[in-house]
PDB file of C-alpha atoms in Angstrom:
ATOM      1  CA  MET A   1     -57.282 -23.613  11.266  1.00 37.00           C
ATOM      2  CA  SER A   2     -55.377 -20.885   9.466  1.00 37.00           C
ATOM      3  CA  ALA A   3     -51.631 -20.989   9.148  1.00 38.00           C
ATOM      4  CA  PRO A   4     -49.651 -18.613  11.383  1.00 38.00           C
ATOM      5  CA  ALA A   5     -48.470 -15.421   9.741  1.00 35.00           C
ATOM      6  CA  THR A   6     -44.804 -15.202   8.920  1.00 35.00           C
ATOM      7  CA  VAL A   7     -42.619 -12.132   9.101  1.00 34.00           C
ATOM      8  CA  ALA A   8     -40.290 -11.554   6.161  1.00 35.00           C
ATOM      9  CA  GLU A   9     -36.683 -11.162   7.182  1.00 39.00           C
ATOM     10  CA  LYS A  10     -34.894  -8.062   5.988  1.00 41.00           C
ATOM     11  CA  PRO A  11     -31.796  -8.660   3.887  1.00 41.00           C
ATOM     12  CA  THR A  12     -28.602  -8.023   5.764  1.00 43.00           C
ATOM     13  CA  GLY A  13     -26.995  -4.659   4.966  1.00 45.00           C
ATOM     14  CA  THR A  14     -30.104  -3.018   3.457  1.00 44.00           C
ATOM     15  CA  PRO A  15     -31.496   0.253   4.865  1.00 44.00           C
ATOM     16  CA  THR A  16     -34.123  -0.122   7.581  1.00 50.00           C
ATOM     17  CA  THR A  17     -36.202   2.744   6.167  1.00 50.00           C
ATOM     18  CA  THR A  18     -37.576   3.502   2.737  1.00 61.00           C
ATOM     19  CA  ILE A  19     -36.922   7.224   2.938  1.00 82.00           C
ATOM     20  CA  ALA A  20     -35.371   8.754  -0.169  1.00 87.00           C
ATOM     21  CA  GLU A  21     -34.609  12.266  -1.306  1.00 90.00           C
ATOM     22  CA  ARG A  22     -37.360  14.175  -3.075  1.00 92.00           C
ATOM     23  CA  PRO A  23     -37.680  17.829  -4.124  1.00 93.00           C
ATOM     24  CA  GLY A  24     -39.078  20.166  -1.488  1.00 92.00           C
ATOM     25  CA  TRP A  25     -41.767  22.784  -2.123  1.00 92.00           C
ATOM     26  CA  ASP A  26     -40.420  26.320  -2.482  1.00 91.00           C
ATOM     27  CA  LEU A  27     -40.952  29.676  -4.176  1.00 92.00           C
ATOM     28  CA  PRO A  28     -38.581  32.400  -5.424  1.00 92.00           C
ATOM     29  CA  GLY A  29     -37.241  34.186  -2.384  1.00 92.00           C
ATOM     30  CA  TRP A  30     -36.765  37.702  -3.693  1.00 93.00           C
ATOM     31  CA  SER A  31     -40.467  38.250  -4.415  1.00 92.00           C
ATOM     32  CA  MET A  32     -41.400  36.934  -0.977  1.00 92.00           C
ATOM     33  CA  LEU A  33     -38.738  39.169   0.546  1.00 93.00           C
ATOM     34  CA  GLY A  34     -40.357  42.194  -1.107  1.00 93.00           C
ATOM     35  CA  ILE A  35     -43.825  41.152   0.100  1.00 93.00           C
ATOM     36  CA  GLY A  36     -42.529  40.533   3.613  1.00 93.00           C
ATOM     37  CA  LEU A  37     -40.776  43.905   3.816  1.00 94.00           C
ATOM     38  CA  ALA A  38     -43.845  45.696   2.451  1.00 93.00           C
ATOM     39  CA  LEU A  39     -46.080  44.042   5.059  1.00 92.00           C
ATOM     40  CA  PHE A  40     -43.587  44.718   7.832  1.00 93.00           C
ATOM     41  CA  LEU A  41     -43.079  48.408   6.974  1.00 93.00           C
ATOM     42  CA  GLY A  42     -46.791  48.912   6.299  1.00 92.00           C
ATOM     43  CA  GLY A  43     -47.668  47.380   9.648  1.00 91.00           C
ATOM     44  CA  ILE A  44     -45.190  49.574  11.503  1.00 92.00           C
ATOM     45  CA  ALA A  45     -46.478  52.686   9.716  1.00 92.00           C
ATOM     46  CA  ALA A  46     -50.138  51.830  10.359  1.00 91.00           C
ATOM     47  CA  PHE A  47     -49.450  51.063  14.023  1.00 89.00           C
ATOM     48  CA  VAL A  48     -47.550  54.350  14.538  1.00 90.00           C
ATOM     49  CA  LEU A  49     -50.236  56.390  12.770  1.00 89.00           C
ATOM     50  CA  GLY A  50     -52.929  54.656  14.803  1.00 87.00           C
ATOM     51  CA  LEU A  51     -51.163  55.620  18.016  1.00 87.00           C
ATOM     52  CA  VAL A  52     -50.614  59.200  16.884  1.00 85.00           C
ATOM     53  CA  PHE A  53     -54.187  59.823  15.713  1.00 83.00           C
ATOM     54  CA  THR A  54     -55.752  57.408  18.182  1.00 79.00           C
ATOM     55  CA  VAL A  55     -57.388  55.346  15.477  1.00 83.00           C
ATOM     56  CA  VAL A  56     -58.076  51.815  16.698  1.00 88.00           C
ATOM     57  CA  GLY A  57     -58.584  50.516  13.160  1.00 89.00           C
ATOM     58  CA  LEU A  58     -55.109  51.595  12.100  1.00 89.00           C
ATOM     59  CA  ILE A  59     -53.590  50.002  15.203  1.00 90.00           C
ATOM     60  CA  VAL A  60     -55.358  46.691  14.503  1.00 91.00           C
ATOM     61  CA  ALA A  61     -54.390  46.855  10.827  1.00 91.00           C
ATOM     62  CA  GLY A  62     -50.775  47.514  11.781  1.00 91.00           C
ATOM     63  CA  VAL A  63     -50.714  44.503  14.093  1.00 92.00           C
ATOM     64  CA  VAL A  64     -52.298  42.288  11.414  1.00 93.00           C
ATOM     65  CA  LEU A  65     -49.813  43.424   8.762  1.00 92.00           C
ATOM     66  CA  PHE A  66     -46.912  42.884  11.159  1.00 91.00           C
ATOM     67  CA  VAL A  67     -48.099  39.354  11.976  1.00 93.00           C
ATOM     68  CA  LEU A  68     -48.528  38.552   8.275  1.00 92.00           C
ATOM     69  CA  SER A  69     -44.990  39.729   7.551  1.00 92.00           C
ATOM     70  CA  LEU A  70     -43.495  37.215   9.981  1.00 92.00           C
ATOM     71  CA  PRO A  71     -44.119  34.008   7.934  1.00 91.00           C
ATOM     72  CA  ALA A  72     -43.132  35.822   4.752  1.00 91.00           C
ATOM     73  CA  LEU A  73     -39.743  36.702   6.252  1.00 92.00           C
ATOM     74  CA  MET A  74     -39.224  33.580   8.377  1.00 93.00           C
ATOM     75  CA  GLY A  75     -39.711  31.322   5.355  1.00 92.00           C
ATOM     76  CA  LEU A  76     -36.731  32.809   3.533  1.00 94.00           C
ATOM     77  CA  THR A  77     -33.708  30.517   3.261  1.00 94.00           C
ATOM     78  CA  LEU A  78     -30.421  30.866   1.389  1.00 93.00           C
ATOM     79  CA  VAL A  79     -29.206  27.862  -0.625  1.00 94.00           C
ATOM     80  CA  GLN A  80     -25.561  28.160  -1.591  1.00 93.00           C
ATOM     81  CA  PRO A  81     -24.120  26.492  -4.716  1.00 93.00           C
ATOM     82  CA  ASN A  82     -23.357  22.775  -4.184  1.00 92.00           C
ATOM     83  CA  GLN A  83     -25.379  22.836  -0.988  1.00 94.00           C
ATOM     84  CA  ALA A  84     -28.775  21.380  -0.124  1.00 95.00           C
ATOM     85  CA  ARG A  85     -31.363  22.240   2.513  1.00 95.00           C
ATOM     86  CA  VAL A  86     -33.192  19.301   4.064  1.00 94.00           C
ATOM     87  CA  LEU A  87     -36.707  20.338   5.148  1.00 94.00           C
ATOM     88  CA  GLN A  88     -38.209  18.800   8.273  1.00 92.00           C
ATOM     89  CA  LEU A  89     -41.760  19.831   9.177  1.00 88.00           C
ATOM     90  CA  LEU A  90     -42.039  20.754  12.867  1.00 80.00           C
ATOM     91  CA  GLY A  91     -38.921  18.693  13.570  1.00 69.00           C
ATOM     92  CA  SER A  92     -40.636  15.367  12.861  1.00 75.00           C
ATOM     93  CA  SER A  93     -41.362  14.395   9.244  1.00 84.00           C
ATOM     94  CA  TYR A  94     -39.204  14.782   6.131  1.00 90.00           C
ATOM     95  CA  SER A  95     -40.634  17.383   3.738  1.00 90.00           C
ATOM     96  CA  GLY A  96     -38.136  17.339   0.888  1.00 93.00           C
ATOM     97  CA  THR A  97     -34.819  18.862  -0.127  1.00 94.00           C
ATOM     98  CA  LEU A  98     -34.030  22.238  -1.679  1.00 95.00           C
ATOM     99  CA  ARG A  99     -31.160  22.133  -4.187  1.00 94.00           C
ATOM    100  CA  THR A 100     -31.849  25.239  -6.324  1.00 92.00           C
ATOM    101  CA  PRO A 101     -29.164  27.802  -5.393  1.00 94.00           C
ATOM    102  CA  GLY A 102     -30.163  31.311  -4.391  1.00 93.00           C
ATOM    103  CA  LEU A 103     -32.712  32.893  -2.078  1.00 94.00           C
ATOM    104  CA  ARG A 104     -35.753  30.622  -1.745  1.00 94.00           C
ATOM    105  CA  TRP A 105     -38.933  30.684   0.298  1.00 94.00           C
ATOM    106  CA  THR A 106     -40.529  27.639   1.852  1.00 94.00           C
ATOM    107  CA  ASN A 107     -42.876  26.700   4.662  1.00 92.00           C
ATOM    108  CA  PRO A 108     -41.729  28.748   7.687  1.00 91.00           C
ATOM    109  CA  LEU A 109     -42.679  25.879  10.025  1.00 90.00           C
ATOM    110  CA  THR A 110     -39.942  23.660   8.616  1.00 91.00           C
ATOM    111  CA  TYR A 111     -36.477  23.160  10.029  1.00 92.00           C
ATOM    112  CA  ARG A 112     -33.918  23.669   7.233  1.00 93.00           C
ATOM    113  CA  ARG A 113     -30.693  21.697   7.751  1.00 92.00           C
ATOM    114  CA  ALA A 114     -27.783  22.593   5.478  1.00 93.00           C
ATOM    115  CA  ILE A 115     -25.870  19.669   3.945  1.00 94.00           C
ATOM    116  CA  SER A 116     -22.900  20.168   1.660  1.00 94.00           C
ATOM    117  CA  THR A 117     -22.943  18.226  -1.609  1.00 94.00           C
ATOM    118  CA  ARG A 118     -19.413  19.274  -2.545  1.00 94.00           C
ATOM    119  CA  ILE A 119     -16.748  16.689  -3.359  1.00 95.00           C
ATOM    120  CA  ARG A 120     -14.658  15.943  -0.281  1.00 95.00           C
ATOM    121  CA  ASN A 121     -11.500  14.001   0.570  1.00 94.00           C
ATOM    122  CA  HIS A 122     -11.039  11.705   3.520  1.00 93.00           C
ATOM    123  CA  GLU A 123      -7.619  10.339   4.428  1.00 92.00           C
ATOM    124  CA  THR A 124      -7.623   7.312   6.674  1.00 90.00           C
ATOM    125  CA  GLY A 125      -5.191   7.038   9.516  1.00 86.00           C
ATOM    126  CA  GLN A 126      -2.108   4.877   9.137  1.00 88.00           C
ATOM    127  CA  SER A 127      -3.334   1.369   9.936  1.00 86.00           C
ATOM    128  CA  LYS A 128      -1.120  -1.540  10.935  1.00 88.00           C
ATOM    129  CA  VAL A 129      -2.563  -4.830   9.675  1.00 90.00           C
ATOM    130  CA  ASN A 130      -1.374  -8.259   8.576  1.00 90.00           C
ATOM    131  CA  ASP A 131      -1.480  -9.019   4.869  1.00 89.00           C
ATOM    132  CA  ALA A 132      -2.663 -12.336   3.399  1.00 89.00           C
ATOM    133  CA  ASP A 133       0.742 -13.906   4.161  1.00 85.00           C
ATOM    134  CA  GLY A 134       0.690 -12.752   7.780  1.00 85.00           C
ATOM    135  CA  ASN A 135       3.304 -10.017   7.349  1.00 86.00           C
ATOM    136  CA  PRO A 136       2.601  -6.795   9.299  1.00 88.00           C
ATOM    137  CA  ILE A 137       2.223  -3.806   6.984  1.00 89.00           C
ATOM    138  CA  GLU A 138       1.265  -0.153   7.317  1.00 91.00           C
ATOM    139  CA  ILE A 139      -1.374   1.194   4.937  1.00 92.00           C
ATOM    140  CA  SER A 140      -3.490   4.305   4.506  1.00 93.00           C
ATOM    141  CA  ALA A 141      -5.826   5.454   1.741  1.00 93.00           C
ATOM    142  CA  ILE A 142      -7.569   8.561   0.402  1.00 94.00           C
ATOM    143  CA  VAL A 143     -11.276   8.400  -0.442  1.00 95.00           C
ATOM    144  CA  VAL A 144     -12.984  11.012  -2.641  1.00 95.00           C
ATOM    145  CA  TRP A 145     -16.708  11.155  -1.867  1.00 96.00           C
ATOM    146  CA  GLN A 146     -19.799  13.334  -1.843  1.00 96.00           C
ATOM    147  CA  VAL A 147     -23.367  13.217  -0.537  1.00 95.00           C
ATOM    148  CA  ALA A 148     -25.707  11.891  -3.229  1.00 94.00           C
ATOM    149  CA  ASP A 149     -28.927  11.409  -1.200  1.00 94.00           C
ATOM    150  CA  THR A 150     -29.443  14.091   1.448  1.00 94.00           C
ATOM    151  CA  ALA A 151     -32.420  12.298   3.008  1.00 93.00           C
ATOM    152  CA  LEU A 152     -30.409   9.158   3.758  1.00 93.00           C
ATOM    153  CA  ALA A 153     -27.473  11.244   4.992  1.00 93.00           C
ATOM    154  CA  SER A 154     -29.770  13.107   7.401  1.00 91.00           C
ATOM    155  CA  PHE A 155     -32.016  10.346   8.744  1.00 91.00           C
ATOM    156  CA  GLN A 156     -30.280   7.019   8.097  1.00 91.00           C
ATOM    157  CA  VAL A 157     -27.196   7.628  10.291  1.00 91.00           C
ATOM    158  CA  ASP A 158     -26.401   9.892  13.214  1.00 90.00           C
ATOM    159  CA  ASP A 159     -23.302  11.479  11.670  1.00 92.00           C
ATOM    160  CA  TYR A 160     -22.618  10.643   8.031  1.00 93.00           C
ATOM    161  CA  GLU A 161     -19.088  12.101   8.088  1.00 93.00           C
ATOM    162  CA  GLU A 162     -18.073   9.896  11.022  1.00 94.00           C
ATOM    163  CA  PHE A 163     -19.849   6.969   9.358  1.00 95.00           C
ATOM    164  CA  VAL A 164     -17.770   7.440   6.188  1.00 94.00           C
ATOM    165  CA  ALA A 165     -14.549   7.629   8.220  1.00 94.00           C
ATOM    166  CA  VAL A 166     -15.227   4.438  10.198  1.00 94.00           C
ATOM    167  CA  GLN A 167     -16.462   2.393   7.233  1.00 94.00           C
ATOM    168  CA  THR A 168     -13.578   3.528   5.041  1.00 94.00           C
ATOM    169  CA  GLU A 169     -10.981   2.458   7.596  1.00 93.00           C
ATOM    170  CA  SER A 170     -12.744  -0.876   8.002  1.00 93.00           C
ATOM    171  CA  ALA A 171     -12.753  -1.464   4.230  1.00 93.00           C
ATOM    172  CA  VAL A 172      -9.056  -0.559   3.931  1.00 92.00           C
ATOM    173  CA  ARG A 173      -8.176  -3.020   6.696  1.00 93.00           C
ATOM    174  CA  HIS A 174     -10.217  -5.763   5.039  1.00 93.00           C
ATOM    175  CA  ILE A 175      -8.633  -5.216   1.612  1.00 92.00           C
ATOM    176  CA  ALA A 176      -5.123  -5.071   3.090  1.00 90.00           C
ATOM    177  CA  GLY A 177      -5.682  -8.408   4.841  1.00 91.00           C
ATOM    178  CA  SER A 178      -7.051 -10.074   1.704  1.00 91.00           C
ATOM    179  CA  TYR A 179      -3.934  -9.709  -0.473  1.00 91.00           C
ATOM    180  CA  PRO A 180      -0.197 -10.220   0.084  1.00 90.00           C
ATOM    181  CA  TYR A 181       2.100  -7.222   0.086  1.00 87.00           C
ATOM    182  CA  ASP A 182       4.336  -8.724  -2.598  1.00 82.00           C
ATOM    183  CA  ALA A 183       4.018 -12.082  -4.353  1.00 79.00           C
ATOM    184  CA  GLU A 184       4.848 -13.746  -7.646  1.00 76.00           C
ATOM    185  CA  GLY A 185       2.120 -15.323  -9.708  1.00 79.00           C
ATOM    186  CA  ARG A 186      -0.798 -13.783  -7.796  1.00 85.00           C
ATOM    187  CA  MET A 187      -2.328 -10.379  -7.170  1.00 89.00           C
ATOM    188  CA  SER A 188      -0.446  -8.279  -4.622  1.00 88.00           C
ATOM    189  CA  LEU A 189      -0.825  -4.864  -3.033  1.00 88.00           C
ATOM    190  CA  ARG A 190       2.446  -3.543  -4.454  1.00 84.00           C
ATOM    191  CA  GLU A 191       2.247  -4.836  -8.017  1.00 85.00           C
ATOM    192  CA  ASN A 192      -1.505  -4.566  -8.713  1.00 88.00           C
ATOM    193  CA  ALA A 193      -2.340  -1.119  -7.376  1.00 86.00           C
ATOM    194  CA  ASP A 194      -5.048  -0.377  -9.971  1.00 88.00           C
ATOM    195  CA  GLU A 195      -6.950  -3.624  -9.371  1.00 91.00           C
ATOM    196  CA  ILE A 196      -6.627  -3.272  -5.597  1.00 91.00           C
ATOM    197  CA  THR A 197      -7.899   0.326  -5.560  1.00 91.00           C
ATOM    198  CA  ALA A 198     -10.838  -0.671  -7.795  1.00 91.00           C
ATOM    199  CA  ALA A 199     -11.788  -3.426  -5.355  1.00 91.00           C
ATOM    200  CA  MET A 200     -11.348  -0.999  -2.459  1.00 93.00           C
ATOM    201  CA  SER A 201     -13.626   1.583  -4.112  1.00 92.00           C
ATOM    202  CA  GLU A 202     -16.350  -1.022  -4.612  1.00 93.00           C
ATOM    203  CA  GLU A 203     -16.165  -2.180  -1.008  1.00 93.00           C
ATOM    204  CA  VAL A 204     -16.167   1.341   0.439  1.00 94.00           C
ATOM    205  CA  HIS A 205     -19.129   2.287  -1.762  1.00 94.00           C
ATOM    206  CA  ALA A 206     -21.036  -0.818  -0.660  1.00 94.00           C
ATOM    207  CA  ARG A 207     -20.455   0.121   2.977  1.00 94.00           C
ATOM    208  CA  VAL A 208     -21.447   3.813   2.796  1.00 94.00           C
ATOM    209  CA  ARG A 209     -24.251   3.851   0.233  1.00 93.00           C
ATOM    210  CA  SER A 210     -26.822   3.235   2.979  1.00 91.00           C
ATOM    211  CA  ALA A 211     -25.914   6.726   4.258  1.00 92.00           C
ATOM    212  CA  GLY A 212     -26.565   8.331   0.865  1.00 93.00           C
ATOM    213  CA  VAL A 213     -22.855   8.744   0.104  1.00 95.00           C
ATOM    214  CA  GLU A 214     -21.287   8.152  -3.302  1.00 94.00           C
ATOM    215  CA  VAL A 215     -17.613   7.152  -3.565  1.00 94.00           C
ATOM    216  CA  ILE A 216     -15.904   8.761  -6.557  1.00 93.00           C
ATOM    217  CA  GLU A 217     -12.366   7.425  -6.187  1.00 92.00           C
ATOM    218  CA  THR A 218     -10.159   5.555  -3.742  1.00 92.00           C
ATOM    219  CA  ARG A 219      -6.365   5.557  -3.783  1.00 92.00           C
ATOM    220  CA  ILE A 220      -3.724   3.953  -1.562  1.00 91.00           C
ATOM    221  CA  ASN A 221      -1.730   6.763   0.016  1.00 90.00           C
ATOM    222  CA  ARG A 222       0.897   4.788   1.954  1.00 89.00           C
ATOM    223  CA  LEU A 223       1.963   1.170   1.736  1.00 88.00           C
ATOM    224  CA  ALA A 224       5.016  -0.240   3.517  1.00 86.00           C
ATOM    225  CA  TYR A 225       6.167  -3.069   5.698  1.00 83.00           C
ATOM    226  CA  ALA A 226       5.974  -2.505   9.447  1.00 81.00           C
ATOM    227  CA  PRO A 227       9.252  -1.234  10.987  1.00 77.00           C
ATOM    228  CA  GLU A 228       9.979  -4.511  12.798  1.00 75.00           C
ATOM    229  CA  ILE A 229      10.279  -6.470   9.516  1.00 65.00           C
ATOM    230  CA  ALA A 230      11.131  -3.694   7.074  1.00 58.00           C
ATOM    231  CA  GLN A 231      14.905  -4.369   7.113  1.00 66.00           C
ATOM    232  CA  ALA A 232      14.477  -8.115   6.670  1.00 62.00           C
ATOM    233  CA  MET A 233      12.035  -7.640   3.785  1.00 63.00           C
ATOM    234  CA  LEU A 234      14.362  -5.081   2.199  1.00 66.00           C
ATOM    235  CA  ARG A 235      17.234  -7.566   2.257  1.00 68.00           C
ATOM    236  CA  ARG A 236      14.908 -10.165   0.778  1.00 65.00           C
ATOM    237  CA  GLN A 237      13.918  -7.836  -2.065  1.00 66.00           C
ATOM    238  CA  GLN A 238      17.560  -6.901  -2.672  1.00 66.00           C
ATOM    239  CA  ALA A 239      18.550 -10.567  -2.769  1.00 62.00           C
ATOM    240  CA  GLY A 240      15.809 -11.272  -5.289  1.00 67.00           C
ATOM    241  CA  ALA A 241      16.962  -8.356  -7.437  1.00 69.00           C
ATOM    242  CA  VAL A 242      20.591  -9.537  -7.305  1.00 68.00           C
ATOM    243  CA  ILE A 243      19.590 -13.082  -8.266  1.00 71.00           C
ATOM    244  CA  ALA A 244      17.496 -11.830 -11.178  1.00 73.00           C
ATOM    245  CA  ALA A 245      20.325  -9.591 -12.387  1.00 72.00           C
ATOM    246  CA  ARG A 246      22.898 -12.380 -12.093  1.00 72.00           C
ATOM    247  CA  GLN A 247      20.634 -14.742 -13.978  1.00 79.00           C
ATOM    248  CA  GLN A 248      20.335 -12.263 -16.831  1.00 80.00           C
ATOM    249  CA  ILE A 249      24.101 -11.658 -16.843  1.00 76.00           C
ATOM    250  CA  VAL A 250      24.869 -15.391 -16.983  1.00 78.00           C
ATOM    251  CA  GLU A 251      22.384 -15.954 -19.790  1.00 79.00           C
ATOM    252  CA  GLY A 252      23.958 -13.128 -21.770  1.00 78.00           C
ATOM    253  CA  ALA A 253      27.521 -14.335 -21.060  1.00 76.00           C
ATOM    254  CA  VAL A 254      26.750 -17.887 -22.191  1.00 80.00           C
ATOM    255  CA  GLY A 255      25.283 -16.524 -25.409  1.00 82.00           C
ATOM    256  CA  MET A 256      28.345 -14.354 -26.051  1.00 81.00           C
ATOM    257  CA  VAL A 257      30.735 -17.284 -25.395  1.00 78.00           C
ATOM    258  CA  GLU A 258      28.753 -19.488 -27.723  1.00 79.00           C
ATOM    259  CA  MET A 259      28.824 -16.797 -30.394  1.00 81.00           C
ATOM    260  CA  ALA A 260      32.597 -16.274 -29.967  1.00 76.00           C
ATOM    261  CA  LEU A 261      33.375 -19.966 -30.332  1.00 76.00           C
ATOM    262  CA  GLY A 262      31.127 -20.225 -33.345  1.00 77.00           C
ATOM    263  CA  LYS A 263      32.791 -17.254 -35.045  1.00 76.00           C
ATOM    264  CA  LEU A 264      36.301 -18.673 -34.399  1.00 73.00           C
ATOM    265  CA  GLU A 265      35.365 -21.999 -35.912  1.00 73.00           C
ATOM    266  CA  GLU A 266      33.550 -20.366 -38.814  1.00 75.00           C
ATOM    267  CA  LYS A 267      36.483 -18.052 -39.685  1.00 73.00           C
ATOM    268  CA  HIS A 268      39.077 -20.783 -39.028  1.00 69.00           C
ATOM    269  CA  VAL A 269      41.063 -18.303 -36.963  1.00 69.00           C
ATOM    270  CA  VAL A 270      42.501 -20.956 -34.664  1.00 68.00           C
ATOM    271  CA  GLU A 271      42.059 -24.659 -34.129  1.00 70.00           C
ATOM    272  CA  LEU A 272      40.935 -25.348 -30.552  1.00 70.00           C
ATOM    273  CA  ASP A 273      40.804 -28.739 -28.936  1.00 70.00           C
ATOM    274  CA  GLU A 274      38.413 -29.499 -26.092  1.00 75.00           C
ATOM    275  CA  GLU A 275      40.853 -28.457 -23.359  1.00 74.00           C
ATOM    276  CA  ARG A 276      41.581 -25.110 -25.022  1.00 72.00           C
ATOM    277  CA  LYS A 277      37.834 -24.549 -25.538  1.00 72.00           C
ATOM    278  CA  ALA A 278      37.200 -25.251 -21.850  1.00 78.00           C
ATOM    279  CA  THR A 279      39.932 -22.801 -20.851  1.00 75.00           C
ATOM    280  CA  MET A 280      38.601 -20.127 -23.203  1.00 73.00           C
ATOM    281  CA  VAL A 281      35.049 -20.612 -21.967  1.00 75.00           C
ATOM    282  CA  SER A 282      36.221 -20.328 -18.356  1.00 75.00           C
ATOM    283  CA  ASN A 283      38.178 -17.138 -19.039  1.00 73.00           C
ATOM    284  CA  LEU A 284      35.341 -15.519 -21.005  1.00 73.00           C
ATOM    285  CA  LEU A 285      32.758 -16.343 -18.326  1.00 71.00           C
ATOM    286  CA  VAL A 286      35.020 -14.879 -15.630  1.00 73.00           C
ATOM    287  CA  VAL A 287      35.448 -11.683 -17.626  1.00 72.00           C
ATOM    288  CA  LEU A 288      31.779 -11.342 -18.579  1.00 67.00           C
ATOM    289  CA  CYS A 289      30.214 -12.345 -15.248  1.00 72.00           C
ATOM    290  CA  SER A 290      32.625 -10.591 -12.893  1.00 69.00           C
ATOM    291  CA  ASP A 291      31.360  -7.488 -11.105  1.00 65.00           C
ATOM    292  CA  ARG A 292      34.876  -6.009 -11.087  1.00 65.00           C
ATOM    293  CA  ASP A 293      37.334  -5.041 -13.795  1.00 64.00           C
ATOM    294  CA  THR A 294      39.523  -7.980 -14.810  1.00 64.00           C
ATOM    295  CA  GLN A 295      43.304  -7.793 -15.189  1.00 64.00           C
ATOM    296  CA  PRO A 296      44.516  -9.472 -18.371  1.00 64.00           C
ATOM    297  CA  VAL A 297      47.411 -11.943 -18.137  1.00 64.00           C
ATOM    298  CA  VAL A 298      49.462 -12.472 -21.310  1.00 57.00           C
ATOM    299  CA  ASN A 299      50.681 -16.023 -21.729  1.00 59.00           C
ATOM    300  CA  THR A 300      53.908 -16.069 -23.807  1.00 57.00           C
ATOM    301  CA  GLY A 301      54.415 -19.766 -23.612  1.00 57.00           C
ATOM    302  CA  SER A 302      52.403 -22.816 -24.414  1.00 57.00           C
ATOM    303  CA  LEU A 303      49.175 -23.706 -22.676  1.00 53.00           C
ATOM    304  CA  TYR A 304      50.654 -27.033 -21.683  1.00 52.00           C
ATOM    305  CA  GLN A 305      53.847 -25.617 -20.109  1.00 49.00           C
TER     306      GLN A 305
END
């Protein structure tokens, strides 16, 4: 008894068809235009002369020439620079793609769909998502893309422009939810913009390549906390900045006090006991760490009076 046949499962995310772009068959259009016009004008002239002189042969020849001119003229198609023409024979099968700019001639029975291969920008809408720490943020991005495979763009998806828009917004939301807005010691959206945009470009490209689209660049256009927590997060950032500044000021003041005491002892300017040193250190730290101008007080007596 033979073993039952098994059906291989298709990998998730791979295209369901094997169609790929290939060059379409064409000829120079200007020569075919001349042939078509010659047949058309010759047919009209022969038909008119046949009617005038009542010559059946001329009438038949005129009709034949006129009919022959139709495919010569109907097969003409204009391919603009950075544009492609996808050929579809009788509206059913893919026949190739014309990319050579200029006037071309191809099978007149084909439908010729124009697809732009120019570089385009797409700006996502402002999305409100939660970052990796659960904080609501607002983010938007700009994606620079172009059609690389016209066959996939035409037959793999219904509307490749809408497909790019939806997949780009989905990728931006996923990236925004995978990293915190701001964090110390780990990658964040605000501090690691280059790494984040590189990861975003890779994800967007992975999502849209099945539609024959190539992503050139992705950049974050807007990144901010949501309005309901923006003020609280601003105060938090300001507090962190104040603490960091104060820490630097204190470290510098301690170093200056230490240097001053060392210089006084080295030069033997004055002999200071521990109490006088403590008082001097206190006064110097107040002067150096204060955020306002200090008012000097001259002591004319003894420290112990």
